[in-house]
Amino acid sequence: MNYKKLISAISDELKVLEDKGKVASYIPELKKIDPGKFGLHIATVDNKSYGLGDYNEKFSIQSISKVLALTLAFKIDDNKLWDRVDVEPSGTPFNSMIQLEYEKGIPRNPLINAGALVLCDVLVSHLKNPREEFIEFLRNISGDPNIDYCYKIFESEKQTGFRNAALINLMKSFGNIKNKIETVLDFYYHLCSIEMSCKELSQVFLYLAAKGVHPATKIEVVSPSKSKRINAIMQLCGFYDEAGEFAFTVGLPGKSGVGGGIVAIHPGEFSIAVWSPRLNKKGNSYKGMRILEFLTSKTESSIF
Ligand code: GLN
């Protein structure tokens, strides 16, 4: 693939692409972002790097960190994890409570909020200092010591996370949360508050494009079998009740966050991160999805 030509075609497409949707406002700190920001970065398995726009600017990765939490929890807990969280698409919004009641506190998948809260509970059970060890895990994968939490976002979410509190309390009532609710929630809000640029994000996620081994640092983050399964979960569950639409229009495993970021993986080829803060009604970046659709259509690089 000629990535330089591709970046220039995307740049032309951006000039005509409308930008619809709204910046997330239910977390007050996220409202402050300039809605006109746009960044894109591609990192390839042969360690090439291509960026466009604000690709070096850090933003709140929000739910994209759920994939990284899944990676560490799956690595530590192995297949025991699946006794406590399922691998089925939810077809419901990321913070929905409906299924959780009739499915007896077992979340549909690890990439909705309820599922990620279970991942956090697993990590809190296994790690001595979850916050420090988790951020170190990311810094090691990428070889990038600058990845960090944002305490303003953390505080803002903690003050307003009523639905997450409801989800975790419901799961605790079914016995699916082992640690103290406050401890697990605190760790969850830390994960949501991680900031990275498109460049950093696409580089961290490269291990999923290379069967679990990070091409730059050569670290085996997870086994090839686990890497394949994490990609499968992203494909089916990474966009909540819009996972079908993302598979249909883009055709890559990926994950979105309400900060307007999207990461997508082409196994064997590249990892791409896009950031545009205006979200569609399902809470996914409007422009981010359109640009990824343009990219995979133009280059015929969907996995299907
Ligand atoms: N921090 C957000 C929440 O818990 C994450 C949601 C998202 O990015 N989809 O509500």
mmCIF file of C-alpha atoms and ligand atoms in Angstrom:
data_model
loop_
_atom_site.group_PDB
_atom_site.id
_atom_site.type_symbol
_atom_site.label_atom_id
_atom_site.label_comp_id
_atom_site.label_asym_id
_atom_site.label_seq_id
_atom_site.Cartn_x
_atom_site.Cartn_y
_atom_site.Cartn_z
ATOM 1 C CA MET A 1 0.000 0.000 0.000
ATOM 2 C CA ASN A 2 1.269 3.490 -0.812
ATOM 3 C CA TYR A 3 0.639 5.134 2.561
ATOM 4 C CA LYS A 4 1.892 8.577 1.541
ATOM 5 C CA LYS A 5 -0.613 8.732 -1.319
ATOM 6 C CA LEU A 6 -3.297 7.462 1.018
ATOM 7 C CA ILE A 7 -2.631 10.212 3.581
ATOM 8 C CA SER A 8 -2.860 12.813 0.832
ATOM 9 C CA ALA A 9 -6.172 11.317 -0.433
ATOM 10 C CA ILE A 10 -7.555 11.389 3.132
ATOM 11 C CA SER A 11 -6.484 15.004 3.453
ATOM 12 C CA ASP A 12 -8.474 15.849 0.275
ATOM 13 C CA GLU A 13 -11.482 13.872 1.488
ATOM 14 C CA LEU A 14 -11.459 15.804 4.773
ATOM 15 C CA LYS A 15 -11.972 19.050 2.870
ATOM 16 C CA VAL A 16 -15.364 17.856 1.607
ATOM 17 C CA LEU A 17 -16.491 15.646 4.474
ATOM 18 C CA GLU A 18 -19.124 17.227 6.709
ATOM 19 C CA ASP A 19 -18.657 16.970 10.460
ATOM 20 C CA LYS A 20 -21.818 16.084 12.324
ATOM 21 C CA GLY A 21 -22.581 15.115 15.893
ATOM 22 C CA LYS A 22 -21.820 16.411 19.366
ATOM 23 C CA VAL A 23 -18.886 16.329 21.727
ATOM 24 C CA ALA A 24 -19.584 14.107 24.772
ATOM 25 C CA SER A 25 -20.940 16.247 27.584
ATOM 26 C CA TYR A 26 -21.970 13.796 30.292
ATOM 27 C CA ILE A 27 -18.383 13.915 31.568
ATOM 28 C CA PRO A 28 -18.039 17.716 32.125
ATOM 29 C CA GLU A 29 -14.280 17.849 31.481
ATOM 30 C CA LEU A 30 -14.716 16.300 27.998
ATOM 31 C CA LYS A 31 -16.973 19.216 26.927
ATOM 32 C CA LYS A 32 -13.987 21.543 26.940
ATOM 33 C CA ILE A 33 -12.346 20.018 23.878
ATOM 34 C CA ASP A 34 -12.259 21.943 20.586
ATOM 35 C CA PRO A 35 -14.721 19.980 18.372
ATOM 36 C CA GLY A 36 -12.733 20.854 15.254
ATOM 37 C CA LYS A 37 -9.687 18.795 16.224
ATOM 38 C CA PHE A 38 -8.703 16.017 13.846
ATOM 39 C CA GLY A 39 -5.772 13.638 13.977
ATOM 40 C CA LEU A 40 -4.888 10.393 12.231
ATOM 41 C CA HIS A 41 -1.863 8.152 12.486
ATOM 42 C CA ILE A 42 -0.943 4.843 10.876
ATOM 43 C CA ALA A 43 1.786 2.622 12.362
ATOM 44 C CA THR A 44 2.816 -0.368 10.257
ATOM 45 C CA VAL A 45 4.170 -3.747 11.354
ATOM 46 C CA ASP A 46 7.432 -2.898 9.563
ATOM 47 C CA ASN A 47 7.759 0.161 11.821
ATOM 48 C CA LYS A 48 6.764 2.895 9.389
ATOM 49 C CA SER A 49 4.761 5.828 10.589
ATOM 50 C CA TYR A 50 2.348 8.206 8.776
ATOM 51 C CA GLY A 51 0.433 11.063 10.395
ATOM 52 C CA LEU A 52 -2.096 13.744 9.494
ATOM 53 C CA GLY A 53 -3.458 16.790 11.369
ATOM 54 C CA ASP A 54 -3.331 16.859 15.173
ATOM 55 C CA TYR A 55 -1.815 13.395 15.418
ATOM 56 C CA ASN A 56 0.703 14.392 18.063
ATOM 57 C CA GLU A 57 -1.851 15.958 20.389
ATOM 58 C CA LYS A 58 -2.911 13.953 23.435
ATOM 59 C CA PHE A 59 -6.625 13.367 24.040
ATOM 60 C CA SER A 60 -8.753 11.276 26.409
ATOM 61 C CA ILE A 61 -8.740 7.721 25.043
ATOM 62 C CA GLN A 62 -11.692 6.727 27.290
ATOM 63 C CA SER A 63 -13.067 3.277 26.381
ATOM 64 C CA ILE A 64 -10.212 2.458 24.035
ATOM 65 C CA SER A 65 -8.321 1.561 27.217
ATOM 66 C CA LYS A 66 -10.797 -1.316 27.750
ATOM 67 C CA VAL A 67 -8.898 -3.297 25.096
ATOM 68 C CA LEU A 68 -5.647 -2.756 26.985
ATOM 69 C CA ALA A 69 -7.295 -3.806 30.259
ATOM 70 C CA LEU A 70 -8.655 -6.886 28.464
ATOM 71 C CA THR A 71 -5.161 -7.691 27.224
ATOM 72 C CA LEU A 72 -3.663 -7.634 30.714
ATOM 73 C CA ALA A 73 -6.589 -9.394 32.408
ATOM 74 C CA PHE A 74 -6.666 -12.156 29.743
ATOM 75 C CA LYS A 75 -2.916 -12.575 30.067
ATOM 76 C CA ILE A 76 -3.160 -12.928 33.856
ATOM 77 C CA ASP A 77 -6.460 -14.752 34.329
ATOM 78 C CA ASP A 78 -6.383 -16.835 31.146
ATOM 79 C CA ASN A 79 -9.639 -18.578 30.250
ATOM 80 C CA LYS A 80 -11.011 -18.236 33.795
ATOM 81 C CA LEU A 81 -11.942 -14.731 32.724
ATOM 82 C CA TRP A 82 -14.791 -16.104 30.602
ATOM 83 C CA ASP A 83 -16.616 -17.465 33.652
ATOM 84 C CA ARG A 84 -17.268 -13.856 34.625
ATOM 85 C CA VAL A 85 -17.714 -12.033 31.312
ATOM 86 C CA ASP A 86 -19.102 -13.217 27.987
ATOM 87 C CA VAL A 87 -17.855 -12.608 24.418
ATOM 88 C CA GLU A 88 -21.155 -11.788 22.690
ATOM 89 C CA PRO A 89 -22.102 -8.486 21.040
ATOM 90 C CA SER A 90 -24.456 -6.533 23.284
ATOM 91 C CA GLY A 91 -26.542 -4.613 20.766
ATOM 92 C CA THR A 92 -27.061 -2.038 23.525
ATOM 93 C CA PRO A 93 -25.339 1.253 24.480
ATOM 94 C CA PHE A 94 -22.025 1.091 26.349
ATOM 95 C CA ASN A 95 -23.549 1.983 29.707
ATOM 96 C CA SER A 96 -26.788 0.012 29.432
ATOM 97 C CA MET A 97 -28.076 -1.910 32.449
ATOM 98 C CA ILE A 98 -30.926 -3.845 30.868
ATOM 99 C CA GLN A 99 -29.136 -7.099 29.975
ATOM 100 C CA LEU A 100 -27.140 -7.168 33.171
ATOM 101 C CA GLU A 101 -30.217 -7.775 35.305
ATOM 102 C CA TYR A 102 -31.657 -10.670 33.326
ATOM 103 C CA GLU A 103 -28.224 -12.175 32.598
ATOM 104 C CA LYS A 104 -27.541 -12.323 36.336
ATOM 105 C CA GLY A 105 -24.623 -9.918 36.574
ATOM 106 C CA ILE A 106 -22.533 -11.467 33.751
ATOM 107 C CA PRO A 107 -21.728 -8.695 31.227
ATOM 108 C CA ARG A 108 -22.210 -9.492 27.542
ATOM 109 C CA ASN A 109 -18.589 -8.660 26.703
ATOM 110 C CA PRO A 110 -15.469 -6.973 28.149
ATOM 111 C CA LEU A 111 -15.758 -3.821 26.002
ATOM 112 C CA ILE A 112 -18.969 -2.406 27.461
ATOM 113 C CA ASN A 113 -18.703 -0.569 30.788
ATOM 114 C CA ALA A 114 -20.011 -3.491 32.876
ATOM 115 C CA GLY A 115 -17.501 -5.856 31.258
ATOM 116 C CA ALA A 116 -14.613 -3.453 31.775
ATOM 117 C CA LEU A 117 -15.581 -3.092 35.443
ATOM 118 C CA VAL A 118 -15.166 -6.876 35.769
ATOM 119 C CA LEU A 119 -11.753 -6.599 34.063
ATOM 120 C CA CYS A 120 -10.809 -3.933 36.610
ATOM 121 C CA ASP A 121 -11.946 -6.204 39.448
ATOM 122 C CA VAL A 122 -9.734 -9.014 38.074
ATOM 123 C CA LEU A 123 -6.760 -6.659 37.817
ATOM 124 C CA VAL A 124 -7.330 -5.258 41.309
ATOM 125 C CA SER A 125 -7.332 -8.858 42.635
ATOM 126 C CA HIS A 126 -4.047 -9.744 40.917
ATOM 127 C CA LEU A 127 -1.941 -6.579 40.966
ATOM 128 C CA LYS A 128 -0.311 -5.090 44.038
ATOM 129 C CA ASN A 129 -0.477 -1.500 42.766
ATOM 130 C CA PRO A 130 -2.982 -1.659 39.880
ATOM 131 C CA ARG A 131 -2.662 2.001 38.842
ATOM 132 C CA GLU A 132 1.133 2.021 38.669
ATOM 133 C CA GLU A 133 1.433 -1.467 37.204
ATOM 134 C CA PHE A 134 -1.144 -0.825 34.501
ATOM 135 C CA ILE A 135 0.455 2.367 33.243
ATOM 136 C CA GLU A 136 3.873 0.689 33.400
ATOM 137 C CA PHE A 137 2.447 -2.158 31.288
ATOM 138 C CA LEU A 138 1.483 0.353 28.578
ATOM 139 C CA ARG A 139 4.779 2.216 28.793
ATOM 140 C CA ASN A 140 6.660 -1.076 28.407
ATOM 141 C CA ILE A 141 4.629 -2.299 25.433
ATOM 142 C CA SER A 142 5.205 0.893 23.526
ATOM 143 C CA GLY A 143 8.609 1.875 24.875
ATOM 144 C CA ASP A 144 7.001 5.272 25.504
ATOM 145 C CA PRO A 145 7.470 6.626 29.066
ATOM 146 C CA ASN A 146 5.124 9.586 28.522
ATOM 147 C CA ILE A 147 1.817 7.722 28.592
ATOM 148 C CA ASP A 148 -0.159 8.816 31.664
ATOM 149 C CA TYR A 149 -3.482 9.381 33.411
ATOM 150 C CA CYS A 150 -5.200 12.776 33.368
ATOM 151 C CA TYR A 151 -6.366 13.664 36.847
ATOM 152 C CA LYS A 152 -8.837 16.357 35.736
ATOM 153 C CA ILE A 153 -10.716 13.814 33.618
ATOM 154 C CA PHE A 154 -10.468 11.241 36.405
ATOM 155 C CA GLU A 155 -12.027 13.639 38.938
ATOM 156 C CA SER A 156 -14.692 14.802 36.502
ATOM 157 C CA GLU A 157 -15.781 11.238 35.841
ATOM 158 C CA LYS A 158 -15.703 10.225 39.447
ATOM 159 C CA GLN A 159 -18.088 13.083 40.319
ATOM 160 C CA THR A 160 -20.592 12.111 37.615
ATOM 161 C CA GLY A 161 -20.239 8.328 37.207
ATOM 162 C CA PHE A 162 -23.666 7.428 38.546
ATOM 163 C CA ARG A 163 -24.396 4.785 35.912
ATOM 164 C CA ASN A 164 -21.053 3.070 36.420
ATOM 165 C CA ALA A 165 -21.789 3.010 40.154
ATOM 166 C CA ALA A 166 -25.175 1.439 39.404
ATOM 167 C CA LEU A 167 -23.618 -1.193 37.100
ATOM 168 C CA ILE A 168 -20.989 -2.241 39.607
ATOM 169 C CA ASN A 169 -23.464 -2.388 42.485
ATOM 170 C CA LEU A 170 -25.769 -4.610 40.438
ATOM 171 C CA MET A 171 -22.874 -6.952 39.592
ATOM 172 C CA LYS A 172 -21.752 -7.006 43.225
ATOM 173 C CA SER A 173 -25.264 -8.114 44.222
ATOM 174 C CA PHE A 174 -24.824 -11.123 41.883
ATOM 175 C CA GLY A 175 -21.379 -11.913 43.360
ATOM 176 C CA ASN A 176 -19.478 -10.940 40.186
ATOM 177 C CA ILE A 177 -17.334 -8.238 41.854
ATOM 178 C CA LYS A 178 -14.875 -9.532 44.452
ATOM 179 C CA ASN A 179 -13.201 -6.338 45.676
ATOM 180 C CA LYS A 180 -14.493 -3.161 47.304
ATOM 181 C CA ILE A 181 -16.688 -1.171 44.924
ATOM 182 C CA GLU A 182 -14.819 2.111 45.561
ATOM 183 C CA THR A 183 -11.445 0.507 44.787
ATOM 184 C CA VAL A 184 -12.608 -1.006 41.503
ATOM 185 C CA LEU A 185 -14.443 2.144 40.393
ATOM 186 C CA ASP A 186 -11.414 4.263 41.218
ATOM 187 C CA PHE A 187 -9.235 2.030 39.014
ATOM 188 C CA TYR A 188 -11.853 2.060 36.220
ATOM 189 C CA TYR A 189 -11.940 5.881 36.173
ATOM 190 C CA HIS A 190 -8.164 5.918 36.010
ATOM 191 C CA LEU A 191 -8.263 3.709 32.921
ATOM 192 C CA CYS A 192 -10.828 5.971 31.244
ATOM 193 C CA SER A 193 -8.682 9.018 31.951
ATOM 194 C CA ILE A 194 -5.572 7.818 30.083
ATOM 195 C CA GLU A 195 -4.375 10.300 27.491
ATOM 196 C CA MET A 196 -2.505 9.468 24.293
ATOM 197 C CA SER A 197 -1.991 11.017 20.901
ATOM 198 C CA CYS A 198 -3.029 9.205 17.686
ATOM 199 C CA LYS A 199 0.641 8.439 17.149
ATOM 200 C CA GLU A 200 1.051 6.886 20.596
ATOM 201 C CA LEU A 201 -2.227 4.977 20.355
ATOM 202 C CA SER A 202 -1.498 3.435 16.973
ATOM 203 C CA GLN A 203 1.961 2.464 18.197
ATOM 204 C CA VAL A 204 0.737 0.875 21.435
ATOM 205 C CA PHE A 205 -1.865 -1.179 19.556
ATOM 206 C CA LEU A 206 0.582 -2.572 16.996
ATOM 207 C CA TYR A 207 0.924 -5.863 18.910
ATOM 208 C CA LEU A 208 -2.622 -6.734 17.791
ATOM 209 C CA ALA A 209 -1.521 -6.359 14.164
ATOM 210 C CA ALA A 210 1.459 -8.661 14.765
ATOM 211 C CA LYS A 211 0.096 -11.754 16.532
ATOM 212 C CA GLY A 212 0.742 -10.363 19.990
ATOM 213 C CA VAL A 213 4.415 -9.416 19.585
ATOM 214 C CA HIS A 214 5.087 -5.688 19.442
ATOM 215 C CA PRO A 215 7.106 -5.076 16.244
ATOM 216 C CA ALA A 216 9.065 -2.131 17.654
ATOM 217 C CA THR A 217 9.912 -3.369 21.147
ATOM 218 C CA LYS A 218 9.755 -7.130 20.268
ATOM 219 C CA ILE A 219 7.886 -7.722 23.530
ATOM 220 C CA GLU A 220 5.402 -10.611 23.444
ATOM 221 C CA VAL A 221 2.460 -8.751 24.911
ATOM 222 C CA VAL A 222 0.117 -11.751 24.511
ATOM 223 C CA SER A 223 0.238 -15.111 22.732
ATOM 224 C CA PRO A 224 -0.861 -15.300 19.064
ATOM 225 C CA SER A 225 -4.021 -17.127 20.129
ATOM 226 C CA LYS A 226 -4.958 -14.406 22.648
ATOM 227 C CA SER A 227 -4.159 -11.656 20.150
ATOM 228 C CA LYS A 228 -6.508 -13.296 17.622
ATOM 229 C CA ARG A 229 -9.266 -13.509 20.220
ATOM 230 C CA ILE A 230 -8.885 -9.893 21.329
ATOM 231 C CA ASN A 231 -9.244 -8.845 17.684
ATOM 232 C CA ALA A 232 -12.352 -11.033 17.383
ATOM 233 C CA ILE A 233 -13.891 -9.356 20.439
ATOM 234 C CA MET A 234 -13.097 -5.905 19.026
ATOM 235 C CA GLN A 235 -14.714 -6.872 15.736
ATOM 236 C CA LEU A 236 -17.932 -7.969 17.423
ATOM 237 C CA CYS A 237 -18.134 -5.619 20.390
ATOM 238 C CA GLY A 238 -15.864 -2.587 19.867
ATOM 239 C CA PHE A 239 -18.639 -0.183 18.840
ATOM 240 C CA TYR A 240 -21.490 -1.243 21.138
ATOM 241 C CA ASP A 241 -24.793 -1.101 19.237
ATOM 242 C CA GLU A 242 -22.953 0.090 16.156
ATOM 243 C CA ALA A 243 -20.529 -2.858 15.888
ATOM 244 C CA GLY A 244 -22.441 -4.195 12.867
ATOM 245 C CA GLU A 245 -22.295 -0.820 11.125
ATOM 246 C CA PHE A 246 -18.525 -0.564 11.714
ATOM 247 C CA ALA A 247 -17.963 -4.086 10.334
ATOM 248 C CA PHE A 248 -20.248 -3.274 7.389
ATOM 249 C CA THR A 249 -18.725 0.077 6.443
ATOM 250 C CA VAL A 250 -15.106 -0.221 7.641
ATOM 251 C CA GLY A 251 -14.435 -3.941 8.043
ATOM 252 C CA LEU A 252 -11.610 -3.916 10.579
ATOM 253 C CA PRO A 253 -11.514 -4.883 14.252
ATOM 254 C CA GLY A 254 -11.542 -1.668 16.240
ATOM 255 C CA LYS A 255 -12.504 0.198 19.373
ATOM 256 C CA SER A 256 -13.956 3.623 19.999
ATOM 257 C CA GLY A 257 -14.031 5.956 22.998
ATOM 258 C CA VAL A 258 -16.272 8.900 23.901
ATOM 259 C CA GLY A 259 -13.255 11.203 23.674
ATOM 260 C CA GLY A 260 -13.692 10.839 19.884
ATOM 261 C CA GLY A 261 -10.863 8.376 19.316
ATOM 262 C CA ILE A 262 -11.007 5.156 17.294
ATOM 263 C CA VAL A 263 -8.307 2.522 16.936
ATOM 264 C CA ALA A 264 -8.528 -0.086 14.189
ATOM 265 C CA ILE A 265 -6.278 -3.001 13.312
ATOM 266 C CA HIS A 266 -5.427 -4.663 10.040
ATOM 267 C CA PRO A 267 -3.755 -7.895 11.212
ATOM 268 C CA GLY A 268 -0.406 -8.370 9.495
ATOM 269 C CA GLU A 269 -0.392 -4.805 8.154
ATOM 270 C CA PHE A 270 -1.054 -1.808 10.378
ATOM 271 C CA SER A 271 -2.722 -0.192 13.321
ATOM 272 C CA ILE A 272 -4.511 3.136 12.815
ATOM 273 C CA ALA A 273 -5.785 5.738 15.281
ATOM 274 C CA VAL A 274 -8.195 8.532 14.344
ATOM 275 C CA TRP A 275 -9.431 11.347 16.576
ATOM 276 C CA SER A 276 -12.348 13.669 15.936
ATOM 277 C CA PRO A 277 -14.384 14.669 19.026
ATOM 278 C CA ARG A 278 -17.892 15.029 17.557
ATOM 279 C CA LEU A 279 -19.804 11.816 18.267
ATOM 280 C CA ASN A 280 -22.763 10.278 16.475
ATOM 281 C CA LYS A 281 -25.880 9.158 18.364
ATOM 282 C CA LYS A 282 -24.258 5.848 19.332
ATOM 283 C CA GLY A 283 -21.301 7.599 21.015
ATOM 284 C CA ASN A 284 -18.742 6.888 18.265
ATOM 285 C CA SER A 285 -16.729 9.539 16.405
ATOM 286 C CA TYR A 286 -18.741 10.626 13.349
ATOM 287 C CA LYS A 287 -15.819 11.758 11.235
ATOM 288 C CA GLY A 288 -13.563 8.998 12.535
ATOM 289 C CA MET A 289 -15.933 6.340 11.213
ATOM 290 C CA ARG A 290 -16.401 8.094 7.857
ATOM 291 C CA ILE A 291 -12.659 8.475 7.329
ATOM 292 C CA LEU A 292 -11.980 4.838 8.159
ATOM 293 C CA GLU A 293 -14.731 3.841 5.736
ATOM 294 C CA PHE A 294 -13.052 5.993 3.073
ATOM 295 C CA LEU A 295 -9.667 4.434 3.861
ATOM 296 C CA THR A 296 -10.705 0.786 3.654
ATOM 297 C CA SER A 297 -12.870 1.378 0.571
ATOM 298 C CA LYS A 298 -10.162 3.253 -1.301
ATOM 299 C CA THR A 299 -7.410 0.765 -0.486
ATOM 300 C CA GLU A 300 -9.634 -2.346 -0.397
ATOM 301 C CA SER A 301 -8.039 -3.063 2.956
ATOM 302 C CA SER A 302 -11.023 -4.345 4.920
ATOM 303 C CA ILE A 303 -10.287 -7.795 6.347
ATOM 304 C CA PHE A 304 -13.280 -9.261 4.480
HETATM 305 N N1 GLN B 1 -15.547 6.752 30.740
HETATM 306 C C1 GLN B 1 -16.692 6.467 29.942
HETATM 307 C C2 GLN B 1 -17.797 5.899 30.811
HETATM 308 O O1 GLN B 1 -17.545 5.108 31.666
HETATM 309 C C3 GLN B 1 -16.293 5.525 28.847
HETATM 310 C C4 GLN B 1 -17.353 5.363 27.811
HETATM 311 C C5 GLN B 1 -16.835 5.271 26.395
HETATM 312 O O2 GLN B 1 -15.764 5.766 26.022
HETATM 313 N N2 GLN B 1 -17.652 4.705 25.546
HETATM 314 O O3 GLN B 1 -18.937 6.223 30.652
#
